[in-house]
PDB file of C-alpha atoms and ligand atoms in Angstrom:
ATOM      1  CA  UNK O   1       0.000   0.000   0.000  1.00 47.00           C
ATOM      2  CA  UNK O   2       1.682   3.114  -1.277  1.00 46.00           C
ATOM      3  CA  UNK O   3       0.841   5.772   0.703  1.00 51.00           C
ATOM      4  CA  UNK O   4       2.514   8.887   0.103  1.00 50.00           C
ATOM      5  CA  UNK O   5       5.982  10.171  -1.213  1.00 52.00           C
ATOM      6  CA  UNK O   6       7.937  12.942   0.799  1.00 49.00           C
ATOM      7  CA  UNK O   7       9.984  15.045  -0.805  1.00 49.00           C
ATOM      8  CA  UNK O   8      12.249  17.058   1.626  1.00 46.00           C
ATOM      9  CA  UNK O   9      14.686  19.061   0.160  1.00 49.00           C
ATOM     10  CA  UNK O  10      14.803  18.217  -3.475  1.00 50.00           C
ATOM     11  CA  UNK O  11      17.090  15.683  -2.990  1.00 49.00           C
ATOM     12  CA  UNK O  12      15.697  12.826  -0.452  1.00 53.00           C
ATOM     13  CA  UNK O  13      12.270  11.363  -1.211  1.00 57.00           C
ATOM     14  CA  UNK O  14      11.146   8.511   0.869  1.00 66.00           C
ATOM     15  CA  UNK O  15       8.066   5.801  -0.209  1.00 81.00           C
ATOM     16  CA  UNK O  16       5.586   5.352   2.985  1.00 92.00           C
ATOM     17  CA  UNK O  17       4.103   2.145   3.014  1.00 97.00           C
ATOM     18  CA  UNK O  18       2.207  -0.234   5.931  1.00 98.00           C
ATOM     19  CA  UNK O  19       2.987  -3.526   6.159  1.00 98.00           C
ATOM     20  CA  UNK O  20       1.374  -6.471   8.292  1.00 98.00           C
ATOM     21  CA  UNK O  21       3.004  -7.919  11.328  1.00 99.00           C
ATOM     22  CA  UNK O  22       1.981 -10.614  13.990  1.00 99.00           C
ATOM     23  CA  UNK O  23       3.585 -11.967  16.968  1.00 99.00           C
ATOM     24  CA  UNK O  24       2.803 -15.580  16.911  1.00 98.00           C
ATOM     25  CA  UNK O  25       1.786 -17.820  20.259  1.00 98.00           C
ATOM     26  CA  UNK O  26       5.777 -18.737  20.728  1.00 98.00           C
ATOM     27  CA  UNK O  27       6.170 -14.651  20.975  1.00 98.00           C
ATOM     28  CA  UNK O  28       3.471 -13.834  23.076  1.00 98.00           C
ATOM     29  CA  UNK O  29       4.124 -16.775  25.668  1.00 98.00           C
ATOM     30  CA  UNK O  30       7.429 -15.614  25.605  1.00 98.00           C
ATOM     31  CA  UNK O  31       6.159 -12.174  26.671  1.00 98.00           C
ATOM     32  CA  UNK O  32       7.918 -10.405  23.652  1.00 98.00           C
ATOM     33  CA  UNK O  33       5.537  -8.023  22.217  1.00 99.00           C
ATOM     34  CA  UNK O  34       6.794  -5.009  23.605  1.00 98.00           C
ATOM     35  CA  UNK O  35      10.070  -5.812  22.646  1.00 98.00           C
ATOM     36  CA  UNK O  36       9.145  -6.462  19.399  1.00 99.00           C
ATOM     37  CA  UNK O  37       6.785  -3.269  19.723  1.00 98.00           C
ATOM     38  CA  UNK O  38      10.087  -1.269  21.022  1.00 98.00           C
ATOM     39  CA  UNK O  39      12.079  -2.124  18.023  1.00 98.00           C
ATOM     40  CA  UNK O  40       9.534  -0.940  15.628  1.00 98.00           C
ATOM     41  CA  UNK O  41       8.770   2.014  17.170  1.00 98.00           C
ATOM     42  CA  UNK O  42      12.278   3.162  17.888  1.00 97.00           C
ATOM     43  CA  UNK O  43      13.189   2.254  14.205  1.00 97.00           C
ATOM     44  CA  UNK O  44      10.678   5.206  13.737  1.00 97.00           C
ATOM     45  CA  UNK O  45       7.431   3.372  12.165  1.00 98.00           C
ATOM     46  CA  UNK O  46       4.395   4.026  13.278  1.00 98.00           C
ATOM     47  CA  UNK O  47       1.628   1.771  14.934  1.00 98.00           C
ATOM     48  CA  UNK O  48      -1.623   2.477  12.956  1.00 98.00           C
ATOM     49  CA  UNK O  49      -3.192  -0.625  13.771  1.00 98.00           C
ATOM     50  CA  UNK O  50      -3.464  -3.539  16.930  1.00 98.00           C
ATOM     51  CA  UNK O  51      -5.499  -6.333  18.035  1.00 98.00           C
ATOM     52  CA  UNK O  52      -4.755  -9.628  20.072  1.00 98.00           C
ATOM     53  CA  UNK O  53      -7.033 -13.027  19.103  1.00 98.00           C
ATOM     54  CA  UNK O  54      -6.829 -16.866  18.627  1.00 98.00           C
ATOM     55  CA  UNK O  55      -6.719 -17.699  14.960  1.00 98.00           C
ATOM     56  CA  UNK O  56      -9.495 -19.678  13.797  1.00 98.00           C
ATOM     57  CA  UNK O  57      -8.360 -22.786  11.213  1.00 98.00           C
ATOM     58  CA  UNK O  58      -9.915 -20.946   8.787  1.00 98.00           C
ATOM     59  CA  UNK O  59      -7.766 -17.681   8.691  1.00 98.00           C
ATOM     60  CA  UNK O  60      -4.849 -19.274   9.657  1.00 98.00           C
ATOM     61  CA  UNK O  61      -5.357 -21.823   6.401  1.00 98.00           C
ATOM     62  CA  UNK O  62      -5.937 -18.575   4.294  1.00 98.00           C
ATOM     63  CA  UNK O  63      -3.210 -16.453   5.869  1.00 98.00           C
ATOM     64  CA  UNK O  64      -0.542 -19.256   4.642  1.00 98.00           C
ATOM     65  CA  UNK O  65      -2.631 -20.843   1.486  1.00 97.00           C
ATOM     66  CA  UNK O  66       0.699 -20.303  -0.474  1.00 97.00           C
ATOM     67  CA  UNK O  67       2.121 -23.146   1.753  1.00 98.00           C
ATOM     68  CA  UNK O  68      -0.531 -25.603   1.635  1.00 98.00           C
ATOM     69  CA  UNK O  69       1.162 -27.929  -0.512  1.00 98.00           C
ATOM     70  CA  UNK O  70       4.057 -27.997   1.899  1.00 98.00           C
ATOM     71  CA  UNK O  71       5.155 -30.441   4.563  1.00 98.00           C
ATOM     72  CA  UNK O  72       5.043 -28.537   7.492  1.00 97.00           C
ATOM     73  CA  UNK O  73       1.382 -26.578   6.820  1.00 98.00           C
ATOM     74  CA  UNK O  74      -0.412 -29.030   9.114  1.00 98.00           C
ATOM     75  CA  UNK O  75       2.128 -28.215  11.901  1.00 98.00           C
ATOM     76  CA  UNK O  76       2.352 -24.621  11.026  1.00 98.00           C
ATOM     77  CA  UNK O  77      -1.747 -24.291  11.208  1.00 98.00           C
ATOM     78  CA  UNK O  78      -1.650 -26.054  14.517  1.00 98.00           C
ATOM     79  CA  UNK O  79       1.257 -24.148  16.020  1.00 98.00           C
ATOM     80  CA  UNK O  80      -0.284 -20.849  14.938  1.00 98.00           C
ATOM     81  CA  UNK O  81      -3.989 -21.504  16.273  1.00 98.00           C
ATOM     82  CA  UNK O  82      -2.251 -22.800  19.387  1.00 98.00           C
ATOM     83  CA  UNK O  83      -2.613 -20.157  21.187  1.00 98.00           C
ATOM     84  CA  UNK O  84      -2.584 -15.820  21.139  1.00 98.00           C
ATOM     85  CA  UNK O  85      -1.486 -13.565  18.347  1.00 99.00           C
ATOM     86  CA  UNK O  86      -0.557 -10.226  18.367  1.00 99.00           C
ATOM     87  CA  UNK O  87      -1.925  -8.464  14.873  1.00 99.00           C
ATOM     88  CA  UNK O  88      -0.437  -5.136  14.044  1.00 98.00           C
ATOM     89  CA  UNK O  89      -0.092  -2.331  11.021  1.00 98.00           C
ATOM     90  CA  UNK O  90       2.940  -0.577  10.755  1.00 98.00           C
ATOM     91  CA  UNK O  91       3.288   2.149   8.503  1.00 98.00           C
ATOM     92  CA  UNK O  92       6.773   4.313   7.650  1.00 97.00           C
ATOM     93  CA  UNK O  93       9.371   4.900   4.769  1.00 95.00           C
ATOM     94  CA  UNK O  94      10.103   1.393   2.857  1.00 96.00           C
ATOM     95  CA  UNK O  95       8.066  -0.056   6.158  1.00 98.00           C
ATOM     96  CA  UNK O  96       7.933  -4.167   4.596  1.00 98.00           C
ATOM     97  CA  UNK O  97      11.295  -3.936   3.517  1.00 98.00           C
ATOM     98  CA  UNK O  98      12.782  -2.641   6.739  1.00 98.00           C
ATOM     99  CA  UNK O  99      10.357  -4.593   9.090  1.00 98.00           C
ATOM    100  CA  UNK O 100      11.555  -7.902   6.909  1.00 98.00           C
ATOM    101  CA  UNK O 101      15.368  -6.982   7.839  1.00 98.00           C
ATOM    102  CA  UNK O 102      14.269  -6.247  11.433  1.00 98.00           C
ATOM    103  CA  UNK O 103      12.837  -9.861  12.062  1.00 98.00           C
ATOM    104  CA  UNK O 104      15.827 -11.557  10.491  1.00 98.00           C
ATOM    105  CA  UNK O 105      15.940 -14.503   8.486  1.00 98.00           C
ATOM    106  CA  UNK O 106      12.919 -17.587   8.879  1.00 98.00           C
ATOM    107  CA  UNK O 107      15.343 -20.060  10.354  1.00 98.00           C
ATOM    108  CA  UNK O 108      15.937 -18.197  13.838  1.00 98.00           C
ATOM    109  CA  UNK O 109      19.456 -20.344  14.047  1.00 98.00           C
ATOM    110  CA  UNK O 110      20.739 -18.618  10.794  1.00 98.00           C
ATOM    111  CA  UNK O 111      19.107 -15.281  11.909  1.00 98.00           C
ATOM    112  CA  UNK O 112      21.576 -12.357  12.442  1.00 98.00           C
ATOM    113  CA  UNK O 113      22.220 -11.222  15.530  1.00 98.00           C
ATOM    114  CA  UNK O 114      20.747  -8.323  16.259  1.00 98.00           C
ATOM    115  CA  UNK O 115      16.841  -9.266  14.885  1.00 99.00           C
ATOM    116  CA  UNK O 116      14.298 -10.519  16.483  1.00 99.00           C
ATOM    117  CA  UNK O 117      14.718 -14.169  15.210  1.00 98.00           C
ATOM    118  CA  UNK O 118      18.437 -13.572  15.995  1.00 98.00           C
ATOM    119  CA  UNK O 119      18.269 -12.376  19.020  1.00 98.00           C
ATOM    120  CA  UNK O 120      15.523 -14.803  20.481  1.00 98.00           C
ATOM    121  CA  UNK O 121      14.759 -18.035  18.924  1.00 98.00           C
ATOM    122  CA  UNK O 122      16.966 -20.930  17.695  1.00 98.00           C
ATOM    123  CA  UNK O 123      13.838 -22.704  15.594  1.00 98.00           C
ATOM    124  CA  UNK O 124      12.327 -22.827  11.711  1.00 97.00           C
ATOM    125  CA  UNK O 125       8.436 -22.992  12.734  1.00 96.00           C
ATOM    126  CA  UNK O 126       8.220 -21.393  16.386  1.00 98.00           C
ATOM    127  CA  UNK O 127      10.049 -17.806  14.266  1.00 98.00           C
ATOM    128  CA  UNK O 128       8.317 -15.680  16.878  1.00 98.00           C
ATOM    129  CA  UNK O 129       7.057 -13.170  14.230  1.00 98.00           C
ATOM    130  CA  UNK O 130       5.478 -12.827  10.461  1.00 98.00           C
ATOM    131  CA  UNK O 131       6.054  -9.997   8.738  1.00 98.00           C
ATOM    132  CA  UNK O 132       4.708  -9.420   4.930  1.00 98.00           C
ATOM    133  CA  UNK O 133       7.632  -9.721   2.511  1.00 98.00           C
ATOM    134  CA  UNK O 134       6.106  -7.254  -0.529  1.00 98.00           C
ATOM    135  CA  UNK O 135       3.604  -4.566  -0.642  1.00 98.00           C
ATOM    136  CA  UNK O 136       0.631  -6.675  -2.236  1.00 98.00           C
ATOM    137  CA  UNK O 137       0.500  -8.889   0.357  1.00 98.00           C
ATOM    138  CA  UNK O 138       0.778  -6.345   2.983  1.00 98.00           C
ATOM    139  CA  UNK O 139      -2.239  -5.178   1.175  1.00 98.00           C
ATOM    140  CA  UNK O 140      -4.047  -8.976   1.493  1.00 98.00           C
ATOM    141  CA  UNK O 141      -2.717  -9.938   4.935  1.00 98.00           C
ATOM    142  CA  UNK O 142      -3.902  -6.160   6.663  1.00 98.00           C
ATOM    143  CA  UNK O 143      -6.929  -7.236   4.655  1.00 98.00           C
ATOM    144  CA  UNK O 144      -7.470 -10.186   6.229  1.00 98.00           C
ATOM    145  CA  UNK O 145      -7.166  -9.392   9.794  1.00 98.00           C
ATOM    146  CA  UNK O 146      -8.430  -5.124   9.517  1.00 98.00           C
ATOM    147  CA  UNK O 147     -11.128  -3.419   8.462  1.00 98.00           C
ATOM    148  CA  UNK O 148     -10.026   0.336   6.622  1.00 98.00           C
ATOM    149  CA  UNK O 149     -11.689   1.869  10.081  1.00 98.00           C
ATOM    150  CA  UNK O 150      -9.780  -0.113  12.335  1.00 98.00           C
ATOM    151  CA  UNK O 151      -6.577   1.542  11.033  1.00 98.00           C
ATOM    152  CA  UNK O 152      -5.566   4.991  12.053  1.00 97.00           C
ATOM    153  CA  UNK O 153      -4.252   7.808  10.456  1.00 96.00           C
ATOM    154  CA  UNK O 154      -2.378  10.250  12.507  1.00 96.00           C
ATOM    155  CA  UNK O 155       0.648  12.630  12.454  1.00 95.00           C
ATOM    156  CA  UNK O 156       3.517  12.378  15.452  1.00 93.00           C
ATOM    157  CA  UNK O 157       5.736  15.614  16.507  1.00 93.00           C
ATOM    158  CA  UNK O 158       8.738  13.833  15.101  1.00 94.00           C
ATOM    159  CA  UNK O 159       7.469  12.804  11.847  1.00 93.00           C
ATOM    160  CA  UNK O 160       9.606  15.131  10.436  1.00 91.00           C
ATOM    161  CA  UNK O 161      12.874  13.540  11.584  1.00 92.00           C
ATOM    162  CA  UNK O 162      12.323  10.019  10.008  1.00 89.00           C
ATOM    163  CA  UNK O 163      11.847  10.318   6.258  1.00 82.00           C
TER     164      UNK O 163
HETATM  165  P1  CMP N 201       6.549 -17.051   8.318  1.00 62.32           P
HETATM  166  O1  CMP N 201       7.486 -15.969   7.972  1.00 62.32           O
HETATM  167  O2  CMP N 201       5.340 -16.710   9.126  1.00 62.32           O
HETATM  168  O3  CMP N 201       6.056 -17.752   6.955  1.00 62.32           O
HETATM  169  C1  CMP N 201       5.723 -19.103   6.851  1.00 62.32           C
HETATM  170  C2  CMP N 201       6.022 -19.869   8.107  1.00 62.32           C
HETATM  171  O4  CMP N 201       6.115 -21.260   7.939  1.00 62.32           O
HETATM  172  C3  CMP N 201       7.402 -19.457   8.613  1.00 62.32           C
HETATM  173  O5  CMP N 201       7.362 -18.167   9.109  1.00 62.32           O
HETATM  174  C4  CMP N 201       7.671 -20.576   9.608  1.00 62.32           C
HETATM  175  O6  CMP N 201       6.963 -20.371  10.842  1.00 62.32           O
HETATM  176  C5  CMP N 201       7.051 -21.761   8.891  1.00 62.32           C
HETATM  177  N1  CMP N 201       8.034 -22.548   8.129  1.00 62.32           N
HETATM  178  C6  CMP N 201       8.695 -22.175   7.024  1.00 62.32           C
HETATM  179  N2  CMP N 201       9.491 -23.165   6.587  1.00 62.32           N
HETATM  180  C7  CMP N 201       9.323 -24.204   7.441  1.00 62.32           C
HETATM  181  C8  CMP N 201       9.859 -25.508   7.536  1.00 62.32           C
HETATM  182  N3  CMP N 201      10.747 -25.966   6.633  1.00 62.32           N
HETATM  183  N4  CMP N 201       9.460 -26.280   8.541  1.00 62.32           N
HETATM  184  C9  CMP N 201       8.560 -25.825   9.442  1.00 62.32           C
HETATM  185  N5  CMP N 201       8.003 -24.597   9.409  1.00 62.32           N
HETATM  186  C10 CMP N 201       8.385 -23.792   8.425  1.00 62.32           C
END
């Protein structure tokens, strides 16, 4: 979702985008959401969007059709209907790109230090986090899980800092 570009001073221009992010049960029973909430923020994107809930089978089939011809989707539908999930929006300059870099690599044990993955898990499935690796399906996954009101548009004091 392209939202806007910002041009500063002729020279810099920065692409705003959201992009959809959920702590999975392994996260939240490992009481991580505010750090992965802290990282995000401090990074300088913005929260425009939150909610906690138990996946149904249903949306957790649709959220990861594109694997349903692997191995590991039976597991990987269990494991994230298991238990809470953290559903969030976050919106900022190259926002899916960045947010993909911040969570580090699927396999937490080849994660690099310094991500979230990297920094706190050691497995494939139990990756603590999902983030949307390209703008269309940012678009389909905040689709999925938000409705347009349930996202907010707002302005912070700092704004201007971070593009
Ligand atoms: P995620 O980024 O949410 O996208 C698909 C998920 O499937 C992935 O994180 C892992 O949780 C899981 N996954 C991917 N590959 C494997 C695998 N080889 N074995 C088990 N789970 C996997």
């Amino acid at each position: 979702m392209l939202l806007v570009i910002h041009q500063l001073d002729g020279k810099r221009s920065a692409v705003s985008e959201r992009t959809f992010v959920m702590v999975k049960p392994d996260g939240v029973g490992r009481r991580l959401v505010g750090e992965c909430i802290r990282r995000f923020e401090q990074r300088g994107l913005k929260l425009v969007g939150l909610k906690i809930q138990i996946l149904s089978t249903a949306i957790a089939e649709k959220h990861y059709e594109e694997h349903k011809d692997k191995p590991f989707f039976g597991e990987l539908v269990s494991f994230i209907t298991s238990g809470p999930t953290v559903q969030m929006v976050w919106e900022g300059p190259d926002a899916v790109a960045q947010v993909r870099k911040m969570n580090g690599a699927t396999n937490c044990a080849k994660a690099d230090v310094g991500t979230i993955r990297g920094d706190y898990g050691l497995s494939m499935q139990n990756n603590l986090i999902h983030a949307s690796d390209a703008v269309d399906t940012a678009v389909r996954e905040i689709g999925l899980y938000f409705e347009d009101s349930e996202l907010i548009t707002y302005s912070q004091p700092d704004d201007q800092w971070l593009l």
